[in-house]
Coordinates of C-alpha atoms in Angstrom, one line a residue:
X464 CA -11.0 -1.5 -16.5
X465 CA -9.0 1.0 -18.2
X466 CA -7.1 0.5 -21.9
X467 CA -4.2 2.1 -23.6
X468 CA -6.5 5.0 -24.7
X469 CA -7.5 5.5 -21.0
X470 CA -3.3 5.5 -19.9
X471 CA -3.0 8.3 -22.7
X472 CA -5.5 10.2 -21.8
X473 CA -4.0 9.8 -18.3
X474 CA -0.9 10.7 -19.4
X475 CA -1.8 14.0 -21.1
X476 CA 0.8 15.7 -22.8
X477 CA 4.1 14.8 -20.7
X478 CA 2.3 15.4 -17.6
X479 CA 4.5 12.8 -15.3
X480 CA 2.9 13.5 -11.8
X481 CA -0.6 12.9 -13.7
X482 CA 0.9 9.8 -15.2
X483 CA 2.3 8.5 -12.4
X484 CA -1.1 9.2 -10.2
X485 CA -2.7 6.8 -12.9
X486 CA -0.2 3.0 -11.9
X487 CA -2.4 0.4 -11.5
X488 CA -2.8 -3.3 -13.2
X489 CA -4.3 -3.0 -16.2
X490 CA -1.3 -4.7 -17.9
X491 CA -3.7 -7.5 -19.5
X492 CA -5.9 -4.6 -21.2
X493 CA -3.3 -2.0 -22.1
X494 CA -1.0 -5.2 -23.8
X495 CA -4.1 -6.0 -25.6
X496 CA -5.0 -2.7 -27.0
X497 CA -1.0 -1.9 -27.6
X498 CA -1.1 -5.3 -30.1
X499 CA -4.2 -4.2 -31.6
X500 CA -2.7 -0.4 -32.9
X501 CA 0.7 -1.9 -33.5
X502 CA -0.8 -4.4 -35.7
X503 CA -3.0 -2.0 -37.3
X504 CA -0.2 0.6 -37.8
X505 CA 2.4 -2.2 -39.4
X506 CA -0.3 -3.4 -41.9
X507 CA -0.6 0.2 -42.9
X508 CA 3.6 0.4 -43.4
X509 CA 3.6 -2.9 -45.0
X510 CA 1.0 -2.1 -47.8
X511 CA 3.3 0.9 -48.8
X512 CA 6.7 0.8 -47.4
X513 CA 7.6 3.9 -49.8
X514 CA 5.3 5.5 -47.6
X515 CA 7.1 8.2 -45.4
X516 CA 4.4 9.3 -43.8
X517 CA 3.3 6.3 -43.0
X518 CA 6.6 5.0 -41.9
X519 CA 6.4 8.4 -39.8
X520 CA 3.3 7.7 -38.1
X521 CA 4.5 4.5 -37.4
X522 CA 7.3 5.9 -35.6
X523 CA 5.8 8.8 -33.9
X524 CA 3.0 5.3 -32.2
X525 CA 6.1 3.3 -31.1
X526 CA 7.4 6.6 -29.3
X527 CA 3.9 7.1 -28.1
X528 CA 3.7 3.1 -26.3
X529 CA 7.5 3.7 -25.4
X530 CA 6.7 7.0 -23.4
X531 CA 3.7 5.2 -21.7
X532 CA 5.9 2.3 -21.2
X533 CA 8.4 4.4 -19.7
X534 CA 6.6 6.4 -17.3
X535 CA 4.4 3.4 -16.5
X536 CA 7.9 1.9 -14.9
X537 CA 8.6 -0.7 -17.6
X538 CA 12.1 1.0 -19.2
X539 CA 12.9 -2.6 -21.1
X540 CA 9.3 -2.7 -22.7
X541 CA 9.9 1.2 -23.6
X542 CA 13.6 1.1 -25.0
X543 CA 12.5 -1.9 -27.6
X544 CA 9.5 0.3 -28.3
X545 CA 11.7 3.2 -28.8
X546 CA 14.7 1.4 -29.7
X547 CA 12.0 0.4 -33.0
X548 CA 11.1 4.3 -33.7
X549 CA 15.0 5.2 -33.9
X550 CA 15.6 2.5 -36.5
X551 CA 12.1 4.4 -38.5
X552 CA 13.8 7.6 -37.9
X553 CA 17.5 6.9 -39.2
X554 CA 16.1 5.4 -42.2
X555 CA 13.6 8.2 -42.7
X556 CA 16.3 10.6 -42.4
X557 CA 18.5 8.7 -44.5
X558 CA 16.4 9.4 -47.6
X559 CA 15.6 12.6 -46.4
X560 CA 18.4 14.6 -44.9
X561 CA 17.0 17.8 -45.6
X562 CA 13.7 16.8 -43.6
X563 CA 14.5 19.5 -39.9
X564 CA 11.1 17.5 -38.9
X565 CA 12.6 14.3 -38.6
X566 CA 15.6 15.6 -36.8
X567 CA 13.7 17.5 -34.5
X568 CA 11.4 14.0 -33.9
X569 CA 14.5 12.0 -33.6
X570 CA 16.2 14.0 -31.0
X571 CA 13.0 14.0 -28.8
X572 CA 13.2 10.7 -29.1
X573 CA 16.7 10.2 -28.4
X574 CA 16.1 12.5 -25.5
X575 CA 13.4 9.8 -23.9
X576 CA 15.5 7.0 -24.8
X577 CA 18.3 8.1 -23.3
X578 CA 15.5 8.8 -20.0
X579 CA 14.9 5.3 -20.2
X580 CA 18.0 3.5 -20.2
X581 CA 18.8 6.0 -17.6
X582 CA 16.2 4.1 -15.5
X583 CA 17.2 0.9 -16.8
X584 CA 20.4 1.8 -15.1
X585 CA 22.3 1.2 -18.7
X586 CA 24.6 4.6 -17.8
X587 CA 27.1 4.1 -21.0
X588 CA 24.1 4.0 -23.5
X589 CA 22.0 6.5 -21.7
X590 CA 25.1 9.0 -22.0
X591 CA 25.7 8.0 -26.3
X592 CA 21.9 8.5 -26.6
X593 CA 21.5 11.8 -25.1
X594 CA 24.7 12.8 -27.0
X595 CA 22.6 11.8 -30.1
X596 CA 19.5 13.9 -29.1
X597 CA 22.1 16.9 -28.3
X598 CA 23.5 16.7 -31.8
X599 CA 20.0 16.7 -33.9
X600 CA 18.5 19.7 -31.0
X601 CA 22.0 21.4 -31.9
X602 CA 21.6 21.3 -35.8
X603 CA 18.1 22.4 -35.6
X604 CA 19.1 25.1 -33.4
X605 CA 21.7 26.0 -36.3
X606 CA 19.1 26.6 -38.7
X607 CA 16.9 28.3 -36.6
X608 CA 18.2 30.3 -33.7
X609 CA 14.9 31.1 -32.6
X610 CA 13.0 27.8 -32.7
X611 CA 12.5 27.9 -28.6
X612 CA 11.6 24.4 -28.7
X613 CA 14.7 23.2 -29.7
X614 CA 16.7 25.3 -27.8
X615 CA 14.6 24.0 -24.7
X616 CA 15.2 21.0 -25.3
X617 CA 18.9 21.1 -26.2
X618 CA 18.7 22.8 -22.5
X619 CA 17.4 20.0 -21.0
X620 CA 19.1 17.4 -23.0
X621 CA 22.7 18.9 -22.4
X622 CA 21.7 19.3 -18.2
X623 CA 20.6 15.5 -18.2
X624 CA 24.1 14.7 -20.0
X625 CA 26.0 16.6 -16.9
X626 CA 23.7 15.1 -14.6
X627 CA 24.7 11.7 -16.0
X628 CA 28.4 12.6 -16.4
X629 CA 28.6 13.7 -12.6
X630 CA 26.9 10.2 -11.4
X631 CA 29.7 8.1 -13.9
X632 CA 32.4 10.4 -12.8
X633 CA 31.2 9.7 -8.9
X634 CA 30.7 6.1 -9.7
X635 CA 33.6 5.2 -10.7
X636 CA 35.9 7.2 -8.5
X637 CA 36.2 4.5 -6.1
X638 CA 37.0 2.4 -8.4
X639 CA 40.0 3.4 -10.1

């Protein structure tokens, strides 16, 4: 059977038709081999919690299980995943404001949080999240108007916030 390793390399890099080719029930496999690299990378954090880069790492493997997660159809297994890396990130940015990399990380994030408690159906949060991500995308595009990245994905962040506002708005119309 296939293992975690195998989903990613499914997965490529944010290829979701690819990804969602891949389904299948490998859930006993994949949960093993998730355990084993969580557990590896927490021993890592633990021996040195003054270790940014570490922490950082750490972070950038719960977005990794939460995208996988996520695309795999399990939003509530992604969002704790994810929901783990935002806590990484606002500490990591709280001794390091001055650190555009963690922004720019943290906004991504935010961005495929707010995707999965869009699925989740948790409108409210997935509309505060994606604020989030539009905030961090808009200060990195404020120190560098060039960074196409960023601007990209404050594009795509602020589209999926009107997409989401126009559902609430129709949503509730009938309801007032």
């Amino acid at each position: 059977g296939m293992d975690l390793d195998d989903d990613f390399a499914c997965l490529g890099k944010r290829h979701r038709r690819r990804a969602l080719r891949c389904g299948g029930g490998r859930d006993e496999a994949r949960g093993h081999e998730e355990r084993r690299a969580d557990e590896g990378a927490e021993e890592t954090v633990a021996a040195d919690r003054a270790n940014a880069q570490a922490r950082h790492n750490l972070a950038r493997t719960y977005v990794r299980f939460g995208t996988a997660l996520s695309l795999l159809g399990k939003p509530e297994e992604a969002t704790a995943y994810m929901e783990k890396a935002a806590a990484i990130y606002r500490e990591l940015m709280d001794k390091d404001p001055l650190n555009r990399g963690y922004d720019s990380d943290a906004a991504a994030l935010y961005m495929k949080l707010g995707d999965a408690r869009w699925q989740q159906r948790d409108y409210p949060a997935s509309f505060a999240t994606y604020q989030k991500s539009v905030g961090l995308f808009e200060k990195k595009v404020a120190d560098d108007a060039a960074d196409m990245r960023a601007l990209r994905n404050l594009a795509t962040t602020r589209a999926s916030v009107a997409i989401l506002h126009a559902e609430l708005v129709e949503s509730t119309a009938g309801q007032t």
